[in-house]
C-alpha atoms as one frame of an Amber mdcrd trajectory, in Angstrom:
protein
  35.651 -39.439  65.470  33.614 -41.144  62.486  35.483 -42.926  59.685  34.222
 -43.529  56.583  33.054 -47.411  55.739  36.357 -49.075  53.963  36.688 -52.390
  52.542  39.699 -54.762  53.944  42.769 -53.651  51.500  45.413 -55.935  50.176
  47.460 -56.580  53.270  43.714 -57.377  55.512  42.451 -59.445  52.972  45.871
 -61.742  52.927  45.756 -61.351  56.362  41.666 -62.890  56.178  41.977 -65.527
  54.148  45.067 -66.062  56.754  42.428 -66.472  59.653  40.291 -68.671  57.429
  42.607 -71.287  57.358  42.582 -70.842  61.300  39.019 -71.412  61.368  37.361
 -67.874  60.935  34.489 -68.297  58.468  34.098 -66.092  55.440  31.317 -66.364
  52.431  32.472 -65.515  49.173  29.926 -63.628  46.895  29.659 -63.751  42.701
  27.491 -63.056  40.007  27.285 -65.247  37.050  25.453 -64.175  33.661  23.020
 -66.674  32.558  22.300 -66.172  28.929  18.731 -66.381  27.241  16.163 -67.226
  29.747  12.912 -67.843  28.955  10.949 -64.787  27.563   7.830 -65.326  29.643
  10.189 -64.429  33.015   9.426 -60.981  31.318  13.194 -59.618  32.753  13.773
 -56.900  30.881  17.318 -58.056  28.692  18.006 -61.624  27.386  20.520 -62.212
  30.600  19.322 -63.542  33.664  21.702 -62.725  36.758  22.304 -65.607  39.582
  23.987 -64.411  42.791  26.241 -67.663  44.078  27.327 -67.408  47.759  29.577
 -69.959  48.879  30.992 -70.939  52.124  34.430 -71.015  52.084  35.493 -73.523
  54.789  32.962 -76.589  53.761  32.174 -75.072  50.036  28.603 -75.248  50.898
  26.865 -73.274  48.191  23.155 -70.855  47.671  21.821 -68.782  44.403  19.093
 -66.532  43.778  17.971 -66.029  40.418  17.379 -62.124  39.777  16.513 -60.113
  36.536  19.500 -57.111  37.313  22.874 -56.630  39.362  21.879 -53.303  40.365
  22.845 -52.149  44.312  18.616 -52.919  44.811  18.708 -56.493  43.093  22.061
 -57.317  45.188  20.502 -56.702  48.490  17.668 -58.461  47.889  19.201 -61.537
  46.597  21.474 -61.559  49.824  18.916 -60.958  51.881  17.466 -64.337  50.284
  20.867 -66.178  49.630  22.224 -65.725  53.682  18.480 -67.491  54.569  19.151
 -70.264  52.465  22.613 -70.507  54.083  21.007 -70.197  57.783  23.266 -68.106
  59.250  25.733 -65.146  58.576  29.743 -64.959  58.752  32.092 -63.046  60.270
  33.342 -61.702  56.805  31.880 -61.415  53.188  34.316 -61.163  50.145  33.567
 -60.054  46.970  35.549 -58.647  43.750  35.660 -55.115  42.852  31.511 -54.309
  41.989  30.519 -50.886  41.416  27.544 -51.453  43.992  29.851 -52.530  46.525
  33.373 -50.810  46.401  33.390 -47.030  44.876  35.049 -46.450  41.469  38.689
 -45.939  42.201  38.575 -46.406  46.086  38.637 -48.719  48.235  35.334 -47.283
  50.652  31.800 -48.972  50.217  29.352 -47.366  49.189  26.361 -45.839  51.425
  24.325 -47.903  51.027  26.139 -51.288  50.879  28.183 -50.280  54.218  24.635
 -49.313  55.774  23.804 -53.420  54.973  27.251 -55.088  56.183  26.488 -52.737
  59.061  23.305 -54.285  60.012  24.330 -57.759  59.610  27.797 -56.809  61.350
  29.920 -58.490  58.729  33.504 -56.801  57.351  33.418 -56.477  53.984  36.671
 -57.645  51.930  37.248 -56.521  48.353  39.929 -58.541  46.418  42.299 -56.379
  44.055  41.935 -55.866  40.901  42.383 -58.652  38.462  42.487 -61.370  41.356
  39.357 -63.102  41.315  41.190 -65.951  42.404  41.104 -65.154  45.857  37.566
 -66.392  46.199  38.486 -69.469  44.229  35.559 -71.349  46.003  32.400 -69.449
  44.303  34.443 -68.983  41.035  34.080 -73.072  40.662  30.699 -72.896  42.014
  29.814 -70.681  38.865  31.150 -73.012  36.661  28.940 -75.657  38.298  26.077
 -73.257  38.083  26.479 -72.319  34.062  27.424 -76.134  33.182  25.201 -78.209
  34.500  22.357 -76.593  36.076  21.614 -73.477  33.700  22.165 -75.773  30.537
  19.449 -78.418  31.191  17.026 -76.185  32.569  13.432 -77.018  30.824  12.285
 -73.669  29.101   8.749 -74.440  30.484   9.583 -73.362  34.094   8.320 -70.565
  35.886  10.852 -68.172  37.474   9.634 -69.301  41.168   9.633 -73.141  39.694
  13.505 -72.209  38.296  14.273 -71.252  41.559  13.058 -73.324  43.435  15.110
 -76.100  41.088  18.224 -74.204  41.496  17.861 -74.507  45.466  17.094 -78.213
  45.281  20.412 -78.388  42.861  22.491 -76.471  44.947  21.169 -79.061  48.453
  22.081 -82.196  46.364  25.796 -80.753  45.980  26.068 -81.094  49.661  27.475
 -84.533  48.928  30.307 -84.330  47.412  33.477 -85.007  48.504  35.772 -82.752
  50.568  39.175 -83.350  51.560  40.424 -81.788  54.725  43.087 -82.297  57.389
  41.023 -85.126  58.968  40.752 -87.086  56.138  37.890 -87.747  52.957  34.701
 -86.198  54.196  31.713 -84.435  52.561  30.946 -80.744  52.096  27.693 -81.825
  54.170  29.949 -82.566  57.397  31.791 -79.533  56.864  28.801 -77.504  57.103
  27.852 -79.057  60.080  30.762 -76.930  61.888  30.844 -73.495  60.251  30.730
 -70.385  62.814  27.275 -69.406  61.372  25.631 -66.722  63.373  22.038 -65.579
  63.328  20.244 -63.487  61.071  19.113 -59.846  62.320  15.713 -60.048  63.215
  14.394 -57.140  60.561  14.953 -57.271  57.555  17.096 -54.576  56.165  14.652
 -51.823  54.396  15.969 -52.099  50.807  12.971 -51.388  47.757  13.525 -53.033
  44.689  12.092 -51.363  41.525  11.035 -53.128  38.653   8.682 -52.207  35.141
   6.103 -53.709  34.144   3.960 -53.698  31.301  -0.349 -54.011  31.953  -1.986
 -56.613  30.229  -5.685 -55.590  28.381  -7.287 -56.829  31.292  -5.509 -54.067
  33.775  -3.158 -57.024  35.148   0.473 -57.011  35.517   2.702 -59.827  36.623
   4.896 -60.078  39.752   6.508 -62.982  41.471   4.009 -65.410  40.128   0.832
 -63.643  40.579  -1.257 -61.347  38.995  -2.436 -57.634  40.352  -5.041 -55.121
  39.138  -4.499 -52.091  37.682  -6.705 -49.222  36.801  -8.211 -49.738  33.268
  -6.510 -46.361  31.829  -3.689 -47.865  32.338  -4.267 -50.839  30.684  -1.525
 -51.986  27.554   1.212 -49.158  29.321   4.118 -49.480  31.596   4.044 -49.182
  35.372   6.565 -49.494  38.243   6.094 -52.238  40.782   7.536 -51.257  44.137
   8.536 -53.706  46.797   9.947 -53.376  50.113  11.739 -55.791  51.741   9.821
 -57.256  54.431   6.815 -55.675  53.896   3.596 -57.359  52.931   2.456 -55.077
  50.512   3.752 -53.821  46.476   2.888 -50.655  45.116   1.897 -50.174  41.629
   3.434 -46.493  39.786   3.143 -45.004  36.627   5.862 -44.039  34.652   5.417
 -40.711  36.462   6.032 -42.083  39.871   2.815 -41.797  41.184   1.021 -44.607
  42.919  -2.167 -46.049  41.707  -2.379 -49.016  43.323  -1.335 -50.964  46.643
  -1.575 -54.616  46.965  -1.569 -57.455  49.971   1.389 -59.706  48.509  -0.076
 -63.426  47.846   2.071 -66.304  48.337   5.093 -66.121  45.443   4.144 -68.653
  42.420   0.734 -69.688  43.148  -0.617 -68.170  40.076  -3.247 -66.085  41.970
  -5.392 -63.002  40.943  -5.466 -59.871  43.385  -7.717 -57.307  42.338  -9.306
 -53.843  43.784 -12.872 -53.413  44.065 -12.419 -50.421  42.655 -10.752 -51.436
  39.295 -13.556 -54.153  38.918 -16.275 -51.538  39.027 -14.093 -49.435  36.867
 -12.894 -51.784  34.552 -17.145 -53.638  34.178 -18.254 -50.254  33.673 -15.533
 -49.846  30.776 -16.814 -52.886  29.234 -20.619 -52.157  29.406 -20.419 -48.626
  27.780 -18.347 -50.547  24.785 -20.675 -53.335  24.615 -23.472 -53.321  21.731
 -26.519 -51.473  21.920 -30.087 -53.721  22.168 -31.612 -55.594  24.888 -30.210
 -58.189  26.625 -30.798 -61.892  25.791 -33.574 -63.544  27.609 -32.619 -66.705
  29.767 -31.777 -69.765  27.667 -32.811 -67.970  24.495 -31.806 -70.302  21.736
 -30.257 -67.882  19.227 -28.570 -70.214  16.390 -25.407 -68.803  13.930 -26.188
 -66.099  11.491 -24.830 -66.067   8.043 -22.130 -63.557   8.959 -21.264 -65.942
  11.685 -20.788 -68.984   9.597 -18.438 -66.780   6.927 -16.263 -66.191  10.369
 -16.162 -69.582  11.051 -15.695 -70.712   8.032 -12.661 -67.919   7.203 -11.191
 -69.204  10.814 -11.104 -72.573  10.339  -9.968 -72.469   6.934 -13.032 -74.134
   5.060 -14.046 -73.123   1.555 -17.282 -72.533   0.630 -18.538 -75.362  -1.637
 -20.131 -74.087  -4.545 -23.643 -74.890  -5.883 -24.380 -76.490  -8.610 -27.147
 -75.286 -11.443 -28.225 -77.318 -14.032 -29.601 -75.763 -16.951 -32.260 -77.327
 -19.788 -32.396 -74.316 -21.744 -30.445 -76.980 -24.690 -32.673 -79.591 -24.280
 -35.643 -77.128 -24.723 -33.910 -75.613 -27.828 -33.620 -79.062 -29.389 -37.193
 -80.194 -28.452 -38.561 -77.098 -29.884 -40.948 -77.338 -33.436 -40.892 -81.612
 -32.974 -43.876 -83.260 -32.339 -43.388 -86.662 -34.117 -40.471 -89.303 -33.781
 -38.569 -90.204 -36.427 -38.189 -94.345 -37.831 -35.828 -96.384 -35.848 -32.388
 -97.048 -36.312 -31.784-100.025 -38.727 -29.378-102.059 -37.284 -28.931-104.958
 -39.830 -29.031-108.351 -39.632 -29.066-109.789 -36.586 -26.488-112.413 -35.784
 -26.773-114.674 -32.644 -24.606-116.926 -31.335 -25.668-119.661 -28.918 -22.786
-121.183 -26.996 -23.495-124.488 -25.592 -27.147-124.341 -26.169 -29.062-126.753
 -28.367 -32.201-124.564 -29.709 -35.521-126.454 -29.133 -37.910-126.918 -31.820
 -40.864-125.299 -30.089 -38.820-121.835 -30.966 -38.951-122.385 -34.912 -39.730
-118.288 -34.885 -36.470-117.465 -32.855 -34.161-119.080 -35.387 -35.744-118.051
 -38.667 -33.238-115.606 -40.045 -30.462-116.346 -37.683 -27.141-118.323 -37.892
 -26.938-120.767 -35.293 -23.698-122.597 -33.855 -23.584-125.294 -31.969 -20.503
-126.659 -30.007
């Protein structure tokens, strides 16, 4: 007879964390709201979301960065987190999500049961209002929020944020750990955890996100760029991506697909684009490109007057004025004079010699003038 997918209730879950102490593994699971990440991650509110799975026994710890907590989104970063962990326990506890437990029961939903099924994991759900009992990833949150999210430069890519959260979450390996042996590190513990191999396919979970087109017919997706048709240039799409597939397809707001792509490399900054949307999208640009025949090679074709008022507008330079000079005053005064007038008497003529002894070959020089000596 089929049952329907439960989570562990009160008395399982005291009696798992029971059989952790006795050595059966268990990975705790947590969201933690990171606010205001950087606006060119292009999520769609001012939250990020970071999924934190820790290891229980050695407090080993993963997180994925992800722009939503919906059922998708959850999957997805799992699917990531339990790689970066290497393995996959016995049991997987979480609190009381909506994409996890049903509202007011204690089954899982579809869709979550259909993924702890594939990975053959029991699912435990803690009650309500006892987070506590996965006391490991609730300090691992803290960690996360106060020293990891706070310092992070605003420059960073999303793959480049992610790629510094893994490298922060490996150098926490380190610290100390105390356990019935003695002082050891979290490292050591690790070393001994009942880790047991991934499935081999990836479970089939498609993450929906929007997007909205650039002018050029791009859109943005894990670090690269894909082509769109040019209609839809400047509107929103849906990207579409399967997990383990090698391909994303591009929707409108409709839901039908315009576009499929080969999936580059996440964060190399690469441009994927159709044949078909560059035809499309040169012969868009030709039929709104001026009329008139094309330049000849290396035709020297200097600024234009309009060109120099755009420059000169854009780089804030002010026209200097000219300057006009105007003899229409002098001409007025000049006018009807033909003759110069007598020169300006000035008086008698007083000079002063200063440590000169005049000479009596300048008799003519003297005659009329007052002469000092020193």
């Amino acid at each position: 007879m089929l049952t329907k997918p439960t989570a562990l209730n009160w008395s399982e879950s005291n009696s798992a964390s029971l059989h952790q102490t006795q050595g059966v593994s268990e990975t705790q699971f947590d969201w933690v709201e990171l606010p205001d990440p950087p606006a060119h991650w292009g999520f769609p509110t001012k939250r990020a979301y970071a999924l934190v799975g820790s290891l229980a026994h050695s407090g080993v710890w993963r997180a994925v960065l992800s722009p939503s907590m919906d059922l998708p989104h959850l999957l997805a970063a799992m699917t990531t987190l339990l790689a970066l962990l290497g393995g996959v326990t016995r049991v997987w506890r979480f609190d009381r999500m909506t994409t996890v437990i049903k509202a007011g029961t204690d089954d899982l939903t579809p869709m979550f049961a259909a993924f702890a099924k594939h990975h053959a994991v029991s699912a435990v759900a803690c009650r309500p209002r006892s987070g506590n009992r996965k006391g490991v990833v609730e300090k691992n949150n803290h960690t996360v929020a106060g020293r990891w999210w706070r310092t992070l430069p605003d420059e960073l890519t999303l793959e480049q944020a992610q790629a510094s959260f893994e490298a922060f979450a490996i150098s926490q390996d380190g610290r100390r750990r105390e356990s019935t042996a003695g002082t050891t590190t979290a490292k050591a513990m690790f070393a001994v955890e009942r880790l047991r191999p991934l499935p081999p396919v990836v479970f089939p979970v498609i993450v929906t996100e929007e997007r909205t087109a650039t002018r050029q017919a791009l859109i943005d997706w894990r670090g690269n760029r894909y082509s769109v048709p040019p209609e839809l240039a400047a509107t929103r799409v849906i990207v579409q991506q399967r997990l383990g597939a090698s391909t994303i397809d591009i929707a409108t707001a409709s839901g039908a697909v315009v576009a499929r792509h080969r999936l580059a490399e996440p964060g190399l900054g690469v441009t994927v684009r159709d044949t078909g949307h560059v035809t499309a999208l040169d012969a868009v640009a030709m039929a709104s490109a001026p009329p008139g025949r094309p330049h000849r090679r290396k035709e020297r074709i200097p600024p234009g007057s309009a060109a120099q008022r755009a420059a000169a507008a854009l780089t804030g330079a002010a026209e200097q004025p000219s300057t006009v000079i105007s003899l229409a005053a002098y001409e007025q005064a000049a006018k009807n004079r033909n003759t110069l007038g007598p020169p300006p008497s000035f008086g008698p003529v007083a000079v002063r010699v200063v440590g000169f002894r005049l000479m009596g070959a300048l008799p003519s020089v003297v005659d009329g003038c007052e002469v000092a000596e020193r």
